[in-house]
Amino acid sequence: MTAARDRRAVVAIGGNALILDGQPGTIAEQYDNAIEMARHIATLVADGWGIVLTHGNGPQVGFILLRSELIGDSAPVPHLSLEMSSADSQGGIGHILTMALLNELAARGMPDRVAYILTHTVVDENDPAFAQPTKPIGPFYTAAQAAKKRIRNGWQTVEDSGRGYRRVVPSPRPLRIVESAQIRALVDAGFVVVAVGGGGIPVVETKHGYEGVEAVIDKDRASALLAASLDVPLLVLSTGVEQVAWHFRQPDQRLLASISASEAARFLADGEFPKGSMGPKVEAAIDFLNHGGKEVLITTPAALERAIDGATGTRIVPDEITAQVGRT
């Protein structure tokens, strides 16, 4: 059992992994991209890995919110809250990923080995993020439209890079994955589990039980929390580059094959990893290692197998492992 647990990983992919640059994001395109992702995951499963696949949902939630905007107020269709949009996107993306994985694994002689868990993530109702929303979501608006939304819906909006105004919502820190025990049981039973879609549906705990809130949770932070709660040794955070770089896109750029948690924290403090790109992944990596994780691997979905074999990717490891390697 110990050997089996050593070959377990939480693999986090972004919502953009299903909608590539330049694609409008049709369902057919998302299926095709999911099939390609499933090939990489299935290769690991065939090699004896137990996998929990987590995913983002940013573009898909944007589509759902835009649909509500387009139907107008007079249509006999309810507008979806952010909470319900998150749940809706989990179902849709979960279906696409699960179908791709079911078919790919069946083709390799491993039928019906996939389970999707719609996931809730507990946050603190007093998290400072609720007082200072910063996460842009949904469509762009003109200044007049944004003003109307602020008055009518109580939204907070910001101007976004000269492209118009967008709603901003809180992004609180995840505290607990409600379904972690169910996910663990399924992994123990030999299933590939798809879970924590979009970071999970944010809920707070009240005296009456769980209550959904209008917020979004960073997918990588939630994936790190899940991996730690499952005692999984490896967390894989997929991104658009095979390796993390020091001085990215500068003349003295240097690719990082392996760094310690303290080095990662120092680079983060020095501004090497911006908040809009690599920063949240490195923060999630450090959180995971601080809670007992053994290794974080950052790479592209296409390079997943090669990275796990040590041929590429960036590894972030606890300081004591780095020290031990230095002494050998």
mmCIF file of C-alpha atoms in Angstrom, residues 74-201:
data_model
loop_
_atom_site.group_PDB
_atom_site.id
_atom_site.type_symbol
_atom_site.label_atom_id
_atom_site.label_comp_id
_atom_site.label_asym_id
_atom_site.label_seq_id
_atom_site.Cartn_x
_atom_site.Cartn_y
_atom_site.Cartn_z
ATOM 1 C CA SER A 74 -37.929 39.631 -19.928
ATOM 2 C CA ALA A 75 -37.083 36.044 -20.877
ATOM 3 C CA PRO A 76 -38.767 33.327 -18.750
ATOM 4 C CA VAL A 77 -35.369 31.905 -17.797
ATOM 5 C CA PRO A 78 -33.810 32.413 -14.359
ATOM 6 C CA HIS A 79 -30.513 34.265 -14.163
ATOM 7 C CA LEU A 80 -27.846 32.092 -12.600
ATOM 8 C CA SER A 81 -25.945 33.279 -9.562
ATOM 9 C CA LEU A 82 -22.186 32.872 -9.507
ATOM 10 C CA GLU A 83 -22.656 29.948 -7.127
ATOM 11 C CA MET A 84 -24.962 28.172 -9.598
ATOM 12 C CA SER A 85 -22.744 29.086 -12.549
ATOM 13 C CA SER A 86 -19.860 27.366 -10.799
ATOM 14 C CA ALA A 87 -21.980 24.253 -10.242
ATOM 15 C CA ASP A 88 -23.204 24.362 -13.842
ATOM 16 C CA SER A 89 -19.658 24.592 -15.190
ATOM 17 C CA GLN A 90 -18.489 21.721 -13.003
ATOM 18 C CA GLY A 91 -21.144 19.505 -14.534
ATOM 19 C CA GLY A 92 -20.368 20.464 -18.119
ATOM 20 C CA ILE A 93 -16.582 20.294 -17.871
ATOM 21 C CA GLY A 94 -16.850 17.151 -15.754
ATOM 22 C CA HIS A 95 -18.897 15.457 -18.460
ATOM 23 C CA ILE A 96 -16.374 16.384 -21.153
ATOM 24 C CA LEU A 97 -13.321 15.271 -19.165
ATOM 25 C CA THR A 98 -14.967 12.126 -17.818
ATOM 26 C CA MET A 99 -16.129 10.980 -21.255
ATOM 27 C CA ALA A 100 -12.653 11.525 -22.697
ATOM 28 C CA LEU A 101 -11.010 9.612 -19.843
ATOM 29 C CA LEU A 102 -13.573 6.795 -19.870
ATOM 30 C CA ASN A 103 -13.054 6.190 -23.572
ATOM 31 C CA GLU A 104 -9.256 6.458 -23.484
ATOM 32 C CA LEU A 105 -8.912 4.131 -20.499
ATOM 33 C CA ALA A 106 -11.395 1.639 -22.001
ATOM 34 C CA ALA A 107 -9.289 1.546 -25.173
ATOM 35 C CA ARG A 108 -6.379 0.485 -22.952
ATOM 36 C CA GLY A 109 -8.321 -2.278 -21.253
ATOM 37 C CA MET A 110 -9.397 -0.292 -18.181
ATOM 38 C CA PRO A 111 -13.142 0.348 -18.627
ATOM 39 C CA ASP A 112 -15.353 2.384 -16.313
ATOM 40 C CA ARG A 113 -12.527 3.572 -14.075
ATOM 41 C CA VAL A 114 -13.492 7.278 -13.809
ATOM 42 C CA ALA A 115 -15.624 9.146 -11.268
ATOM 43 C CA TYR A 116 -16.552 12.829 -11.210
ATOM 44 C CA ILE A 117 -17.239 14.487 -7.855
ATOM 45 C CA LEU A 118 -19.061 17.812 -7.801
ATOM 46 C CA THR A 119 -17.067 19.585 -5.120
ATOM 47 C CA HIS A 120 -17.710 22.232 -2.457
ATOM 48 C CA THR A 121 -14.921 24.176 -0.778
ATOM 49 C CA VAL A 122 -15.263 25.781 2.627
ATOM 50 C CA VAL A 123 -14.077 29.374 3.053
ATOM 51 C CA ASP A 124 -14.145 31.791 5.980
ATOM 52 C CA GLU A 125 -17.027 34.270 5.814
ATOM 53 C CA ASN A 126 -14.673 36.795 7.437
ATOM 54 C CA ASP A 127 -11.920 36.311 4.867
ATOM 55 C CA PRO A 128 -10.535 39.773 3.920
ATOM 56 C CA ALA A 129 -11.207 38.977 0.260
ATOM 57 C CA PHE A 130 -14.929 39.573 0.807
ATOM 58 C CA ALA A 131 -14.201 43.200 1.707
ATOM 59 C CA GLN A 132 -11.882 43.694 -1.278
ATOM 60 C CA PRO A 133 -13.069 41.779 -4.365
ATOM 61 C CA THR A 134 -10.307 41.522 -6.965
ATOM 62 C CA LYS A 135 -11.144 38.633 -9.326
ATOM 63 C CA PRO A 136 -12.581 39.767 -12.701
ATOM 64 C CA ILE A 137 -15.279 37.493 -14.118
ATOM 65 C CA GLY A 138 -17.821 37.469 -16.916
ATOM 66 C CA PRO A 139 -18.284 39.733 -19.932
ATOM 67 C CA PHE A 140 -17.051 43.271 -20.540
ATOM 68 C CA TYR A 141 -19.346 46.282 -20.132
ATOM 69 C CA THR A 142 -19.301 49.910 -21.150
ATOM 70 C CA ALA A 143 -18.952 52.502 -18.403
ATOM 71 C CA ALA A 144 -22.706 53.151 -18.516
ATOM 72 C CA GLN A 145 -23.580 49.466 -18.366
ATOM 73 C CA ALA A 146 -21.168 48.921 -15.478
ATOM 74 C CA ALA A 147 -22.710 51.834 -13.557
ATOM 75 C CA LYS A 148 -26.164 50.315 -14.025
ATOM 76 C CA LYS A 149 -24.921 46.942 -12.750
ATOM 77 C CA ARG A 150 -23.397 48.576 -9.693
ATOM 78 C CA ILE A 151 -26.663 50.317 -8.829
ATOM 79 C CA ARG A 152 -29.076 47.536 -9.735
ATOM 80 C CA ASN A 153 -27.156 44.412 -8.692
ATOM 81 C CA GLY A 154 -24.774 45.792 -6.099
ATOM 82 C CA TRP A 155 -21.783 44.635 -8.131
ATOM 83 C CA GLN A 156 -18.292 45.997 -7.876
ATOM 84 C CA THR A 157 -16.663 46.616 -11.254
ATOM 85 C CA VAL A 158 -13.233 47.638 -12.495
ATOM 86 C CA GLU A 159 -11.815 48.832 -15.783
ATOM 87 C CA ASP A 160 -9.893 45.932 -17.315
ATOM 88 C CA SER A 161 -6.860 46.790 -19.485
ATOM 89 C CA GLY A 162 -8.676 49.262 -21.698
ATOM 90 C CA ARG A 163 -11.149 46.628 -22.891
ATOM 91 C CA GLY A 164 -14.110 47.745 -20.795
ATOM 92 C CA TYR A 165 -15.459 47.143 -17.309
ATOM 93 C CA ARG A 166 -15.867 43.771 -15.620
ATOM 94 C CA ARG A 167 -17.439 42.550 -12.443
ATOM 95 C CA VAL A 168 -14.963 41.697 -9.679
ATOM 96 C CA VAL A 169 -15.741 39.147 -6.969
ATOM 97 C CA PRO A 170 -13.957 37.875 -3.861
ATOM 98 C CA SER A 171 -11.386 35.101 -4.106
ATOM 99 C CA PRO A 172 -11.087 33.814 -0.526
ATOM 100 C CA ARG A 173 -8.533 31.267 0.656
ATOM 101 C CA PRO A 174 -9.847 27.686 0.658
ATOM 102 C CA LEU A 175 -9.957 26.036 4.084
ATOM 103 C CA ARG A 176 -11.393 22.576 3.520
ATOM 104 C CA ILE A 177 -12.641 20.362 0.686
ATOM 105 C CA VAL A 178 -16.041 19.033 1.781
ATOM 106 C CA GLU A 179 -15.852 15.891 -0.364
ATOM 107 C CA SER A 180 -12.219 14.948 0.377
ATOM 108 C CA ALA A 181 -13.240 11.714 2.169
ATOM 109 C CA GLN A 182 -15.342 10.603 -0.799
ATOM 110 C CA ILE A 183 -12.505 11.402 -3.186
ATOM 111 C CA ARG A 184 -10.053 9.433 -1.048
ATOM 112 C CA ALA A 185 -12.381 6.407 -0.990
ATOM 113 C CA LEU A 186 -12.687 6.432 -4.772
ATOM 114 C CA VAL A 187 -8.929 6.719 -5.292
ATOM 115 C CA ASP A 188 -8.387 3.871 -2.828
ATOM 116 C CA ALA A 189 -10.852 1.809 -4.878
ATOM 117 C CA GLY A 190 -8.794 2.345 -8.036
ATOM 118 C CA PHE A 191 -10.781 5.064 -9.770
ATOM 119 C CA VAL A 192 -9.410 8.085 -11.610
ATOM 120 C CA VAL A 193 -11.234 10.958 -9.923
ATOM 121 C CA VAL A 194 -12.093 14.317 -11.494
ATOM 122 C CA ALA A 195 -12.911 16.883 -8.818
ATOM 123 C CA VAL A 196 -12.503 20.425 -7.419
ATOM 124 C CA GLY A 197 -13.739 22.002 -10.640
ATOM 125 C CA GLY A 198 -12.982 25.704 -10.680
ATOM 126 C CA GLY A 199 -11.584 25.457 -7.157
ATOM 127 C CA GLY A 200 -14.912 24.089 -5.911
ATOM 128 C CA ILE A 201 -18.195 25.831 -5.163
#
